[in-house]
Amino acid sequence: MPTSLAGFPPEAPFALVEKQKGAIRLVAVNRAALALGMTPGLSLADVRARVPEIGIADIDPKADARFLERIADGCDRYTPMVALDPPQGLILDISGCAHLFGGEEGLCADLLGRLDRLGLETRSALADTPDAARALARHARQTHAPAAFAEAAIGALPVEALGLDGEETVALRRAGLKRLDDLEARPSQLIAARFGEEAADRLQRITGGRDIRITARRPEPALMLERRFAEPIGRTEAALAAIGELAQQAAQRMEQAHRGGRRFEAQLFRTDGLVRALRIETGLPIRDVKVVMRLFDERLEALADPVDPGFGFDLVRLSIPMFEPLAPLQLPLEGGALAEGELAQLIDRLSTRLGRNRVRRLAPRDSHVPEQAVFLFPAIEAGPAEDWPAPEAGEPPLRPTHLFDPPQPIEVVAGVPDGPPQRFRWRRELHEVTLAEGPERIGALWWRRTDNAGLSRDYYRVEDGKGRRFWLFRLGLYGRDAKSPTWYIHGMFA
């Protein structure tokens, strides 16, 4: 397969390829290759026969998607309403944001300037609807179309701007409909009847008959504060200090609303377009600035890739995705609430440093099957409302403190075929049973009648001569399921 060529000169012909219908074909080319007649869709064999020196590399859709996400992160500086238009586009809703950059033209100039410094060739357009802007950016003759250009240019767009399949586009052109204004002159019912509902719908969306708003890649946060710098700051400590000032402002607003945040996200925008995000999460809603900043410090220390300011940060933003009620806390005399708060802070710090899925807690689940009666979830998340069943006073626990997953097979000698075990061998050690209690029969799940999953279990709590207590079970019943049912150890009592 083709591989990328290190140090390949940019002025030489170059193409990205992938395997399509049993042949390797071009999917993207640079300007030098396009000038030689190399267009997407040609087979690699034909291309090399005509231009042997062309540079070839495999296309990497996943890497392209990650790069598009990075560009979208950088566009968050202009508006929180950013949507992906894969594989190569972004759609920004700049309503109410353009005045921060001196108007729509100023915002576009700043954005395109940053993308140009990244070495990207771009096409852009301003329009009243997302579909119109997308069509103009992809198919208009003018590379960067202003808003005043949109209304007059939409009708002159080719029918390819509808984004239909190749056969439908060919059918439109054969009918003499080559531009969008040719379609606009005809009733939408006629277009839908002859070319399909999709063609009529897309025409309405591009020409403004229907306005479908974009769905932002991130939901709008409950609170967002930011600070812009006339001169970029070149130290991470200064960026952290700016985050602290924003956290103080956020705490004042949350206090007025009697609310607290459980998730905080700080975004550091570099002048070269790279964005570094620091996210923290807490188990309980908080608005204590010292606690928030201590967690951000923990996050910074836990990063495998330190935050590099590069040429400096020119924008720092703090977002709180959602609020939760947080009333003033009155501590009881015995200090119970204080102890609970300290435990929550410890969990927050460990989860921030080690990862939210590294620190977990147990919760009960409504199931009679022992291995399904408990589940794990991140300790920083709010737990379920169910409480653990309280043991009977003066009685030993019904379930062991440790379960083996899966249960381990053992060799058992029983006095009668279906009686309690008298001795068993586990891990090459023979255990003499001195006390046994049971059986406790646990039925199988009726919808899982495969292999051993459909057999009943008879559980016994046993104690050996050394005082060690085990939880054993016999899988299946004598005479009905097997002549010699197998035994397992499922857990150990403390």
PDB file of N, CA and C in Angstrom, residues 155 377 401:
ATOM      1  N   GLY A 155     -29.214  32.061  -6.380  1.00  0.00           N
ATOM      2  CA  GLY A 155     -29.892  31.600  -7.588  1.00  0.00           C
ATOM      3  C   GLY A 155     -28.928  31.138  -8.662  1.00  0.00           C
ATOM      4  N   PHE A 377     -19.462   2.040  39.678  1.00  0.00           N
ATOM      5  CA  PHE A 377     -19.602   3.265  38.902  1.00  0.00           C
ATOM      6  C   PHE A 377     -18.604   4.279  39.449  1.00  0.00           C
ATOM      7  N   THR A 401     -17.985 -10.881  51.893  1.00  0.00           N
ATOM      8  CA  THR A 401     -17.446  -9.561  51.565  1.00  0.00           C
ATOM      9  C   THR A 401     -16.627  -9.584  50.280  1.00  0.00           C
TER      10      THR A 401
END
